[in-house]
PDB file of C-alpha atoms in Angstrom:
ATOM      1  CA  GLY A  11      -0.119  -0.149  -0.014  1.00 68.00           C
ATOM      2  CA  GLN A  12       0.892   3.539  -0.196  1.00 79.00           C
ATOM      3  CA  ASN A  13       1.735   5.551   3.018  1.00 88.00           C
ATOM      4  CA  ILE A  14       3.282   8.613   4.214  1.00 95.00           C
ATOM      5  CA  ASP A  15       4.326   9.194   7.997  1.00 95.00           C
ATOM      6  CA  GLN A  16       5.409  12.331   9.831  1.00 97.00           C
ATOM      7  CA  PRO A  17       5.262  13.150  13.373  1.00 97.00           C
ATOM      8  CA  THR A  18       1.968  14.759  14.562  1.00 97.00           C
ATOM      9  CA  GLU A  19       3.553  17.552  16.558  1.00 97.00           C
ATOM     10  CA  MET A  20       6.786  18.971  17.271  1.00 98.00           C
ATOM     11  CA  THR A  21       7.974  22.038  19.617  1.00 98.00           C
ATOM     12  CA  ALA A  22      10.900  24.036  19.153  1.00 97.00           C
ATOM     13  CA  THR A  23      12.367  27.420  20.432  1.00 97.00           C
ATOM     14  CA  GLU A  24      12.596  30.714  18.547  1.00 97.00           C
ATOM     15  CA  GLY A  25      16.092  30.999  17.148  1.00 97.00           C
ATOM     16  CA  ALA A  26      16.951  27.266  17.242  1.00 97.00           C
ATOM     17  CA  ILE A  27      16.887  24.622  14.424  1.00 98.00           C
ATOM     18  CA  VAL A  28      14.420  21.923  13.788  1.00 98.00           C
ATOM     19  CA  GLN A  29      14.057  18.781  11.590  1.00 98.00           C
ATOM     20  CA  ILE A  30      10.835  17.543  10.631  1.00 98.00           C
ATOM     21  CA  ASN A  31      11.046  13.855   9.183  1.00 98.00           C
ATOM     22  CA  CYS A  32       8.958  12.120   6.592  1.00 98.00           C
ATOM     23  CA  THR A  33       8.864   8.551   5.456  1.00 97.00           C
ATOM     24  CA  TYR A  34       7.058   7.269   2.450  1.00 96.00           C
ATOM     25  CA  GLN A  35       6.042   4.209   0.574  1.00 91.00           C
ATOM     26  CA  THR A  36       4.458   4.675  -2.589  1.00 84.00           C
ATOM     27  CA  SER A  37       3.980   2.882  -5.991  1.00 81.00           C
ATOM     28  CA  GLY A  38       6.753   4.272  -7.968  1.00 86.00           C
ATOM     29  CA  PHE A  39       8.180   7.651  -7.266  1.00 89.00           C
ATOM     30  CA  ASN A  40       8.375  10.948  -9.031  1.00 90.00           C
ATOM     31  CA  GLY A  41       9.407  13.380  -6.324  1.00 93.00           C
ATOM     32  CA  LEU A  42       8.666  14.586  -2.505  1.00 96.00           C
ATOM     33  CA  PHE A  43       7.012  17.932  -1.883  1.00 96.00           C
ATOM     34  CA  TRP A  44       6.887  19.876   1.224  1.00 97.00           C
ATOM     35  CA  TYR A  45       4.175  22.492   1.833  1.00 98.00           C
ATOM     36  CA  GLN A  46       3.526  25.079   4.774  1.00 98.00           C
ATOM     37  CA  GLN A  47       0.110  25.740   5.920  1.00 96.00           C
ATOM     38  CA  HIS A  48      -0.733  28.294   8.412  1.00 96.00           C
ATOM     39  CA  ALA A  49      -3.824  27.762  10.685  1.00 92.00           C
ATOM     40  CA  GLY A  50      -6.953  28.919   8.644  1.00 88.00           C
ATOM     41  CA  GLU A  51      -4.970  29.291   5.426  1.00 91.00           C
ATOM     42  CA  ALA A  52      -4.141  27.565   2.367  1.00 92.00           C
ATOM     43  CA  PRO A  53      -1.138  25.234   1.990  1.00 95.00           C
ATOM     44  CA  THR A  54       2.012  26.923   0.182  1.00 95.00           C
ATOM     45  CA  PHE A  55       4.723  25.247  -1.706  1.00 94.00           C
ATOM     46  CA  LEU A  56       8.035  25.098   0.135  1.00 96.00           C
ATOM     47  CA  SER A  57      10.148  22.609  -1.809  1.00 95.00           C
ATOM     48  CA  TYR A  58      10.466  19.552  -4.295  1.00 94.00           C
ATOM     49  CA  ASN A  59      13.191  16.807  -4.237  1.00 95.00           C
ATOM     50  CA  VAL A  60      13.365  14.311  -6.658  1.00 94.00           C
ATOM     51  CA  LEU A  61      17.149  13.345  -6.574  1.00 94.00           C
ATOM     52  CA  ASP A  62      18.991  12.350  -3.530  1.00 96.00           C
ATOM     53  CA  GLY A  63      20.694  15.081  -1.571  1.00 97.00           C
ATOM     54  CA  LEU A  64      19.989  18.291   0.177  1.00 97.00           C
ATOM     55  CA  GLU A  65      18.456  21.378  -1.440  1.00 94.00           C
ATOM     56  CA  GLU A  66      18.838  24.783   0.512  1.00 94.00           C
ATOM     57  CA  LYS A  67      16.560  27.635   0.053  1.00 91.00           C
ATOM     58  CA  GLY A  68      17.341  30.306   2.627  1.00 94.00           C
ATOM     59  CA  ARG A  69      16.519  29.169   6.238  1.00 97.00           C
ATOM     60  CA  PHE A  70      14.762  26.220   4.832  1.00 97.00           C
ATOM     61  CA  SER A  71      16.308  23.001   3.478  1.00 97.00           C
ATOM     62  CA  SER A  72      14.900  19.643   2.287  1.00 98.00           C
ATOM     63  CA  PHE A  73      16.670  16.533   2.181  1.00 98.00           C
ATOM     64  CA  LEU A  74      15.832  13.250   0.062  1.00 97.00           C
ATOM     65  CA  SER A  75      17.118   9.603   0.219  1.00 97.00           C
ATOM     66  CA  ARG A  76      15.314   7.552  -2.074  1.00 95.00           C
ATOM     67  CA  SER A  77      16.841   4.474  -1.292  1.00 94.00           C
ATOM     68  CA  LYS A  78      15.431   4.907   2.382  1.00 95.00           C
ATOM     69  CA  GLY A  79      12.164   6.208   1.432  1.00 95.00           C
ATOM     70  CA  TYR A  80      12.985   9.301   3.709  1.00 96.00           C
ATOM     71  CA  SER A  81      12.970  12.944   3.545  1.00 98.00           C
ATOM     72  CA  TYR A  82      13.315  15.693   6.170  1.00 98.00           C
ATOM     73  CA  LEU A  83      12.675  19.448   6.225  1.00 98.00           C
ATOM     74  CA  LEU A  84      15.210  21.531   8.062  1.00 98.00           C
ATOM     75  CA  LEU A  85      14.201  24.929   9.582  1.00 98.00           C
ATOM     76  CA  LYS A  86      16.963  27.130  10.774  1.00 97.00           C
ATOM     77  CA  GLU A  87      16.916  30.243  12.853  1.00 97.00           C
ATOM     78  CA  LEU A  88      13.161  29.638  13.746  1.00 98.00           C
ATOM     79  CA  GLN A  89      11.020  32.446  13.841  1.00 97.00           C
ATOM     80  CA  MET A  90       7.560  32.898  15.646  1.00 97.00           C
ATOM     81  CA  LYS A  91       6.078  33.012  12.021  1.00 97.00           C
ATOM     82  CA  ASP A  92       7.329  29.552  11.202  1.00 98.00           C
ATOM     83  CA  SER A  93       4.510  28.017  13.579  1.00 98.00           C
ATOM     84  CA  ALA A  94       2.369  26.215  11.107  1.00 98.00           C
ATOM     85  CA  SER A  95       1.612  22.830   9.869  1.00 97.00           C
ATOM     86  CA  TYR A  96       4.287  20.974   7.561  1.00 98.00           C
ATOM     87  CA  LEU A  97       2.808  18.776   4.845  1.00 98.00           C
ATOM     88  CA  CYS A  98       4.912  16.101   3.216  1.00 97.00           C
ATOM     89  CA  ALA A  99       3.627  14.514  -0.229  1.00 96.00           C
ATOM     90  CA  SER A 100       5.058  12.020  -2.386  1.00 95.00           C
ATOM     91  CA  MET A 101       4.361  11.913  -6.023  1.00 92.00           C
ATOM     92  CA  ASP A 102       3.353   8.131  -7.243  1.00 88.00           C
ATOM     93  CA  SER A 103       4.180   6.677 -10.628  1.00 85.00           C
ATOM     94  CA  ASN A 104       0.909   7.993 -11.698  1.00 82.00           C
ATOM     95  CA  TYR A 105       2.044  11.613 -10.724  1.00 83.00           C
ATOM     96  CA  GLN A 106      -0.569  11.480  -8.114  1.00 87.00           C
ATOM     97  CA  LEU A 107       0.247  13.108  -4.547  1.00 92.00           C
ATOM     98  CA  ILE A 108       0.099  10.955  -1.450  1.00 93.00           C
ATOM     99  CA  TRP A 109      -0.086  13.232   1.489  1.00 95.00           C
ATOM    100  CA  GLY A 110       0.923  12.896   4.951  1.00 95.00           C
ATOM    101  CA  ALA A 111      -1.197  14.045   7.909  1.00 95.00           C
ATOM    102  CA  GLY A 112       0.976  17.008   8.544  1.00 96.00           C
ATOM    103  CA  THR A 113       3.315  17.996  11.362  1.00 98.00           C
ATOM    104  CA  LYS A 114       1.970  20.674  13.584  1.00 97.00           C
ATOM    105  CA  LEU A 115       5.177  22.946  14.633  1.00 98.00           C
ATOM    106  CA  ILE A 116       4.909  25.070  17.700  1.00 98.00           C
ATOM    107  CA  ILE A 117       7.471  27.804  18.130  1.00 97.00           C
ATOM    108  CA  LYS A 118       7.920  28.987  21.809  1.00 96.00           C
ATOM    109  CA  PRO A 119       9.809  32.162  22.494  1.00 94.00           C
TER     110      PRO A 119
ATOM    111  CA  ASP B  17       1.285  35.612  -8.470  1.00 65.00           C
ATOM    112  CA  VAL B  18      -1.183  32.852  -9.154  1.00 58.00           C
ATOM    113  CA  LYS B  19      -4.512  33.147  -7.483  1.00 90.00           C
ATOM    114  CA  VAL B  20      -7.041  30.678  -6.715  1.00 95.00           C
ATOM    115  CA  THR B  21     -10.461  31.763  -5.356  1.00 95.00           C
ATOM    116  CA  GLN B  22     -12.963  29.859  -3.486  1.00 95.00           C
ATOM    117  CA  SER B  23     -16.269  31.563  -3.515  1.00 88.00           C
ATOM    118  CA  SER B  24     -17.368  30.730   0.203  1.00 89.00           C
ATOM    119  CA  ARG B  25     -15.156  30.412   3.243  1.00 92.00           C
ATOM    120  CA  TYR B  26     -17.709  29.135   5.417  1.00 95.00           C
ATOM    121  CA  LEU B  27     -20.977  27.141   4.530  1.00 95.00           C
ATOM    122  CA  VAL B  28     -23.652  25.585   6.799  1.00 97.00           C
ATOM    123  CA  LYS B  29     -25.898  23.116   5.029  1.00 97.00           C
ATOM    124  CA  ARG B  30     -28.788  20.640   6.055  1.00 97.00           C
ATOM    125  CA  THR B  31     -28.622  16.982   5.282  1.00 97.00           C
ATOM    126  CA  GLY B  32     -29.927  16.418   1.898  1.00 97.00           C
ATOM    127  CA  GLU B  33     -29.350  19.912   0.363  1.00 97.00           C
ATOM    128  CA  LYS B  34     -27.302  20.370  -2.785  1.00 97.00           C
ATOM    129  CA  VAL B  35     -24.170  22.261  -2.271  1.00 97.00           C
ATOM    130  CA  PHE B  36     -21.982  24.007  -4.829  1.00 97.00           C
ATOM    131  CA  LEU B  37     -18.425  24.873  -4.179  1.00 97.00           C
ATOM    132  CA  GLU B  38     -16.889  27.265  -6.820  1.00 96.00           C
ATOM    133  CA  CYS B  39     -13.355  27.825  -7.445  1.00 97.00           C
ATOM    134  CA  VAL B  40     -11.591  30.155 -10.023  1.00 97.00           C
ATOM    135  CA  GLN B  41      -8.090  30.472 -10.943  1.00 96.00           C
ATOM    136  CA  ASP B  42      -6.490  33.404 -12.827  1.00 94.00           C
ATOM    137  CA  MET B  43      -3.357  32.085 -14.416  1.00 85.00           C
ATOM    138  CA  ASP B  44      -4.645  29.916 -17.187  1.00 89.00           C
ATOM    139  CA  HIS B  45      -3.637  26.719 -15.586  1.00 90.00           C
ATOM    140  CA  GLU B  46      -4.668  23.481 -17.205  1.00 90.00           C
ATOM    141  CA  ASN B  47      -4.915  21.372 -14.040  1.00 92.00           C
ATOM    142  CA  MET B  48      -7.613  21.927 -11.195  1.00 95.00           C
ATOM    143  CA  PHE B  49      -8.176  19.682  -8.276  1.00 96.00           C
ATOM    144  CA  TRP B  50     -10.498  19.481  -5.290  1.00 98.00           C
ATOM    145  CA  TYR B  51      -9.322  18.095  -1.800  1.00 98.00           C
ATOM    146  CA  ARG B  52     -10.756  17.625   1.337  1.00 97.00           C
ATOM    147  CA  GLN B  53      -8.802  18.031   4.460  1.00 96.00           C
ATOM    148  CA  ASP B  54      -9.693  16.321   7.826  1.00 95.00           C
ATOM    149  CA  PRO B  55      -7.942  16.315  11.054  1.00 91.00           C
ATOM    150  CA  GLY B  56      -5.451  13.753  11.549  1.00 90.00           C
ATOM    151  CA  LEU B  57      -5.549  12.886   7.728  1.00 92.00           C
ATOM    152  CA  GLY B  58      -3.792  13.730   4.861  1.00 90.00           C
ATOM    153  CA  LEU B  59      -5.330  15.638   2.113  1.00 95.00           C
ATOM    154  CA  ARG B  60      -7.476  13.154   0.208  1.00 96.00           C
ATOM    155  CA  LEU B  61      -8.276  14.186  -3.645  1.00 96.00           C
ATOM    156  CA  ILE B  62     -11.850  14.073  -4.705  1.00 98.00           C
ATOM    157  CA  TYR B  63     -11.555  14.880  -8.438  1.00 97.00           C
ATOM    158  CA  PHE B  64      -9.235  16.451 -10.914  1.00 95.00           C
ATOM    159  CA  SER B  65      -9.514  17.921 -14.259  1.00 95.00           C
ATOM    160  CA  TYR B  66      -6.672  18.315 -16.867  1.00 91.00           C
ATOM    161  CA  ASP B  67      -8.663  20.153 -19.209  1.00 90.00           C
ATOM    162  CA  VAL B  68     -12.166  21.886 -20.040  1.00 92.00           C
ATOM    163  CA  LYS B  69     -14.977  19.635 -19.915  1.00 89.00           C
ATOM    164  CA  MET B  70     -12.425  16.650 -18.583  1.00 92.00           C
ATOM    165  CA  LYS B  71     -12.836  15.209 -15.113  1.00 95.00           C
ATOM    166  CA  GLU B  72     -11.079  12.329 -13.590  1.00 95.00           C
ATOM    167  CA  LYS B  73     -12.178  10.400 -10.197  1.00 96.00           C
ATOM    168  CA  GLY B  74      -9.629  10.964  -7.333  1.00 95.00           C
ATOM    169  CA  ASP B  75      -9.563   8.542  -4.221  1.00 93.00           C
ATOM    170  CA  ILE B  76     -12.881   9.549  -2.677  1.00 96.00           C
ATOM    171  CA  PRO B  77     -15.447  10.606  -5.307  1.00 97.00           C
ATOM    172  CA  GLU B  78     -18.361   8.933  -4.012  1.00 96.00           C
ATOM    173  CA  GLY B  79     -21.005  11.440  -3.160  1.00 96.00           C
ATOM    174  CA  TYR B  80     -19.395  14.173  -5.185  1.00 98.00           C
ATOM    175  CA  SER B  81     -19.664  15.532  -8.734  1.00 97.00           C
ATOM    176  CA  VAL B  82     -17.481  18.142 -10.497  1.00 97.00           C
ATOM    177  CA  SER B  83     -18.074  20.671 -13.471  1.00 97.00           C
ATOM    178  CA  ARG B  84     -15.354  22.371 -15.551  1.00 96.00           C
ATOM    179  CA  GLU B  85     -17.101  24.259 -18.430  1.00 94.00           C
ATOM    180  CA  LYS B  86     -14.576  27.000 -18.564  1.00 95.00           C
ATOM    181  CA  LYS B  87     -10.617  26.704 -18.190  1.00 94.00           C
ATOM    182  CA  GLU B  88     -10.605  28.966 -14.867  1.00 95.00           C
ATOM    183  CA  ARG B  89     -13.587  27.448 -12.989  1.00 96.00           C
ATOM    184  CA  PHE B  90     -13.687  24.155 -11.393  1.00 97.00           C
ATOM    185  CA  SER B  91     -16.708  23.370  -9.347  1.00 97.00           C
ATOM    186  CA  LEU B  92     -17.537  20.651  -6.926  1.00 98.00           C
ATOM    187  CA  ILE B  93     -21.043  19.587  -6.219  1.00 98.00           C
ATOM    188  CA  LEU B  94     -22.545  17.723  -3.412  1.00 97.00           C
ATOM    189  CA  GLU B  95     -25.905  16.244  -4.892  1.00 94.00           C
ATOM    190  CA  SER B  96     -27.079  15.647  -1.435  1.00 97.00           C
ATOM    191  CA  ALA B  97     -25.006  16.443   1.329  1.00 97.00           C
ATOM    192  CA  SER B  98     -24.548  14.325   4.431  1.00 97.00           C
ATOM    193  CA  THR B  99     -22.950  14.905   7.813  1.00 97.00           C
ATOM    194  CA  ASN B 100     -19.976  12.848   6.868  1.00 97.00           C
ATOM    195  CA  GLN B 101     -18.988  15.261   4.201  1.00 98.00           C
ATOM    196  CA  THR B 102     -18.423  17.975   6.937  1.00 98.00           C
ATOM    197  CA  SER B 103     -14.973  18.967   6.015  1.00 97.00           C
ATOM    198  CA  MET B 104     -12.497  21.726   4.708  1.00 97.00           C
ATOM    199  CA  TYR B 105     -12.547  21.560   1.040  1.00 98.00           C
ATOM    200  CA  LEU B 106      -9.407  22.642  -0.902  1.00 97.00           C
ATOM    201  CA  CYS B 107      -9.281  23.723  -4.563  1.00 97.00           C
ATOM    202  CA  ALA B 108      -5.939  23.771  -6.273  1.00 96.00           C
ATOM    203  CA  SER B 109      -4.402  24.452  -9.706  1.00 95.00           C
ATOM    204  CA  SER B 110      -1.006  23.525 -10.822  1.00 91.00           C
ATOM    205  CA  MET B 111       1.804  24.525 -13.052  1.00 79.00           C
ATOM    206  CA  GLN B 112       5.333  22.870 -13.755  1.00 73.00           C
ATOM    207  CA  VAL B 113       8.062  24.517 -11.642  1.00 71.00           C
ATOM    208  CA  SER B 114      11.658  23.078 -12.330  1.00 70.00           C
ATOM    209  CA  GLY B 115      10.140  19.706 -13.493  1.00 70.00           C
ATOM    210  CA  ALA B 116       7.613  19.696 -10.482  1.00 78.00           C
ATOM    211  CA  ASN B 117       3.880  19.890 -10.786  1.00 82.00           C
ATOM    212  CA  VAL B 118       3.436  22.606  -7.879  1.00 90.00           C
ATOM    213  CA  LEU B 119      -0.105  23.201  -6.600  1.00 94.00           C
ATOM    214  CA  THR B 120      -1.378  26.376  -5.595  1.00 94.00           C
ATOM    215  CA  PHE B 121      -4.242  26.204  -3.280  1.00 95.00           C
ATOM    216  CA  GLY B 122      -7.223  28.390  -2.393  1.00 95.00           C
ATOM    217  CA  ALA B 123      -7.939  29.422   1.074  1.00 93.00           C
ATOM    218  CA  GLY B 124     -10.490  26.491   1.606  1.00 95.00           C
ATOM    219  CA  SER B 125     -14.216  26.290   2.148  1.00 96.00           C
ATOM    220  CA  ARG B 126     -15.280  25.020   5.439  1.00 96.00           C
ATOM    221  CA  LEU B 127     -18.550  23.076   5.130  1.00 97.00           C
ATOM    222  CA  THR B 128     -20.665  21.974   8.086  1.00 97.00           C
ATOM    223  CA  VAL B 129     -23.598  19.663   7.299  1.00 97.00           C
ATOM    224  CA  LEU B 130     -26.103  19.521  10.082  1.00 97.00           C
TER     225      LEU B 130
END
């Protein structure tokens, strides 16, 4: 079957670093997406990985290991505005997205 | 910026009522999608469309239908609303960004069925 797992909730401190993990099992693989969703708002695109390795975009980085079926989103220099849910989604062989339930990230001062 | 607009942010309907959820995008995207989002679950695809008058069932199409008469507009229809259709409904359109099909979502329509 197809499955995406990510932690339900994480807490971190302003200014610190946090890593949100995602493991996936999909029929075929055509890339891994991360989206950010603030409470009551639309999800917005953060990153896309299709090759192994780390992609850096400012304070946010995303990592992929295809052989392990594993990705993480790394957030550095955390700010209060980073409090949100982070959604992991894997694209299967039919180019359909399989979504995780999301990780709610709480940032404390 | 791409904008996806959902006509209603909050709706309250009674069991058995017909419900229309409208979605409009302004960037000429070919692909449009309807998802529902429920606590503790990942987004679930209801229907999608790759072109005008074209529709494909997603993972949970039962109890729903869609209409795409114009490229910019994708409507979700609940013919006879039921309480288990109480949910947040998200519309999205997509474009290719560096080889990835990136979704742009609307702000969502929160439907309560009593």
